[in-house]
CSV table of C-alpha atoms in Angstrom, one decimal:
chain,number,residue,atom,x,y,z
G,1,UNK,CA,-21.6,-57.5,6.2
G,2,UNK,CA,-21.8,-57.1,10.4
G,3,UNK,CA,-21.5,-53.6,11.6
G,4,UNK,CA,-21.0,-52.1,14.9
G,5,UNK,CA,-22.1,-48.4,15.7
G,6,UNK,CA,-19.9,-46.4,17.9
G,7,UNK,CA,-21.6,-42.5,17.1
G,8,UNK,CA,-20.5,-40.0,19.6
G,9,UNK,CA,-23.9,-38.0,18.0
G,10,UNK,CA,-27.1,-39.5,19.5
G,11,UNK,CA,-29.3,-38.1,16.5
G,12,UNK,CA,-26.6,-39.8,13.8
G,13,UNK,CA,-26.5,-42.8,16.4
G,14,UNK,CA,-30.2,-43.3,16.1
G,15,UNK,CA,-30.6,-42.5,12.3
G,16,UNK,CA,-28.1,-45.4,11.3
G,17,UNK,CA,-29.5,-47.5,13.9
G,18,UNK,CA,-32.9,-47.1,11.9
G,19,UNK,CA,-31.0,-47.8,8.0
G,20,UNK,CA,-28.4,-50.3,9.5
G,21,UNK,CA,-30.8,-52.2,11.1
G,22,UNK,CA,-30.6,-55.5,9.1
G,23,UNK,CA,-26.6,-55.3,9.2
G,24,UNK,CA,-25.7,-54.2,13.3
G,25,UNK,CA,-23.9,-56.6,15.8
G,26,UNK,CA,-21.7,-56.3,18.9
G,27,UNK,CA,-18.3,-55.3,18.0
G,28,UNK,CA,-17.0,-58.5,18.6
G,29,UNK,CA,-18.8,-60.4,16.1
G,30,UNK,CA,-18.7,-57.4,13.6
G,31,UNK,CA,-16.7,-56.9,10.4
G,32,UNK,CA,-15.7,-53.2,10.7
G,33,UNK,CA,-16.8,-50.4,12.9
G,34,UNK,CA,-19.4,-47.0,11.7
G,35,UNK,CA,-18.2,-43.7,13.7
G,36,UNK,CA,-18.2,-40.3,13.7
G,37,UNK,CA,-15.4,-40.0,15.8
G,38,UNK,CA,-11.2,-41.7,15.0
G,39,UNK,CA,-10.8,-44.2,18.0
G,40,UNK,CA,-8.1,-47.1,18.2
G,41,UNK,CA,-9.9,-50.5,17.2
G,42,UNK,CA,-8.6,-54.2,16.4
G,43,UNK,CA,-11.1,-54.0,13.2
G,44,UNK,CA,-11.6,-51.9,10.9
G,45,UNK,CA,-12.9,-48.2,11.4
G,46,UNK,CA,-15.1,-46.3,8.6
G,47,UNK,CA,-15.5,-42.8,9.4
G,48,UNK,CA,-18.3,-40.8,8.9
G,49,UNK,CA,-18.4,-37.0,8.4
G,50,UNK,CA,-15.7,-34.4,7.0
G,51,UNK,CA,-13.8,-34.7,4.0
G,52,UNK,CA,-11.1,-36.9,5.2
G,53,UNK,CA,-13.8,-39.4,6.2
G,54,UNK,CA,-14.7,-42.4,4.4
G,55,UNK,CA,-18.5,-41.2,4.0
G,56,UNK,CA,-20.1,-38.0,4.2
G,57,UNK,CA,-22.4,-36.8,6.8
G,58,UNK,CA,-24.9,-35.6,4.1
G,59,UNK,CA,-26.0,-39.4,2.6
G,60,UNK,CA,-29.2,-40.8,1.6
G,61,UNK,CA,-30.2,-44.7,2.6
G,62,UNK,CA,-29.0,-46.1,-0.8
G,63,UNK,CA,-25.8,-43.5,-1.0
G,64,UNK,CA,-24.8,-45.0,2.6
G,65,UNK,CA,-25.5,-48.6,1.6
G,66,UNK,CA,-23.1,-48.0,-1.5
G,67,UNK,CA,-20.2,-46.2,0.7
G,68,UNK,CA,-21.3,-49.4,2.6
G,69,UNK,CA,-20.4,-51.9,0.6
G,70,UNK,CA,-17.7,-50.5,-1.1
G,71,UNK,CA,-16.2,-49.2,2.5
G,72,UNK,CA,-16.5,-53.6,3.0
G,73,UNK,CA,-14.6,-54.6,-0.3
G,74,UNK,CA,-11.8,-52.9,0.0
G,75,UNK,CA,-10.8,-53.2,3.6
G,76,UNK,CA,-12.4,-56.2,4.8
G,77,UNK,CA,-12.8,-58.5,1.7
G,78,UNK,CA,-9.2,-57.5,0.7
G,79,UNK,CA,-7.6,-57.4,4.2
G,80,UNK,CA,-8.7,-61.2,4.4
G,81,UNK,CA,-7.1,-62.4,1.4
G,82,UNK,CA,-4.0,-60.9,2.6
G,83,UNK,CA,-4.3,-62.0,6.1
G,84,UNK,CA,-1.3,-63.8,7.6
G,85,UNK,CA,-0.4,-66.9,10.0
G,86,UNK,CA,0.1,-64.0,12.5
G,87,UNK,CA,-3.0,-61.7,11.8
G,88,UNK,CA,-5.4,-65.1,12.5
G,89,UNK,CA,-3.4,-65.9,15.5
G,90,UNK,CA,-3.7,-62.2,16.8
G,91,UNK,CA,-7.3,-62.0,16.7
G,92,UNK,CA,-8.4,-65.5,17.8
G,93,UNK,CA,-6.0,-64.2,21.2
G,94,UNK,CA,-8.2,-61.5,20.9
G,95,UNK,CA,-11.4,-62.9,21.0
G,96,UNK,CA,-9.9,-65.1,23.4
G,97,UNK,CA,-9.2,-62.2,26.0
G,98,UNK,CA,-12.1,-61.3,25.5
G,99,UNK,CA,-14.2,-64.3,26.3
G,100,UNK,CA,-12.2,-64.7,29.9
G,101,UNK,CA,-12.9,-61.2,30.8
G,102,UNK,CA,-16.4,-61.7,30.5
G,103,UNK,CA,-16.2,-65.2,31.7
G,104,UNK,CA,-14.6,-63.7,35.3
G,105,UNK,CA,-16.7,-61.1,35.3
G,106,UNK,CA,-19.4,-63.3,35.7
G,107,UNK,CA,-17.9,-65.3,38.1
G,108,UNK,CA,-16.7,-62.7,40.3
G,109,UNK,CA,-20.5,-61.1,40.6
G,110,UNK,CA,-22.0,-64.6,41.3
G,111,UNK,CA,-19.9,-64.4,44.4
């Protein structure tokens, strides 16, 4: 399980920083993506906070693992056993995008 942290609140920013250690990548290599805030996203979002959220603010290390985990199996395993011809081919153009962008950018500062 790869996670990528995108917390608008520092102190909630650091303190899953410090649990998530072990599991946190860029979100480019990640499987889904922790916030505390809804934002648009090619993967999958897990919100953290209200009641409409997928976890609650109030958690303890092994509580958040658990949301974790089952957060993981339901949207990530399950969304890749029902992925299509069209889903794979979306996100390698994706990735693709991504790598030339970063691949001009460099050039363009060399110069």
């Amino acid at each position: 399980m790869k996670i990528a942290l995108q917390c608008e609140n520092l102190l909630l920013q650091s303190t899953l920083e410090y649990f998530l250690k072990d599991y946190l990548c860029n979100e480019s290599m990640c499987d889904f993506i922790l916030s505390d805030i809804s934002r648009p996203s090619s993967k999958p979002l897990c919100l953290l906070g209200g009641k409409d959220c997928d976890i609650s603010e109030i958690f303890t290390p092994q509580s958040l693992m658990q949301s974790l985990d089952d957060f993981y199996i339901s949207h990530c395993l399950q969304a890749a056993k029902d992925s299509s011809l069209e889903y794979e081919v979306s996100q390698l153009m994706h990735e693709y995008t991504n790598k030339l962008c970063a691949l001009l950018l460099r050039k363009t500062k060399k110069s």
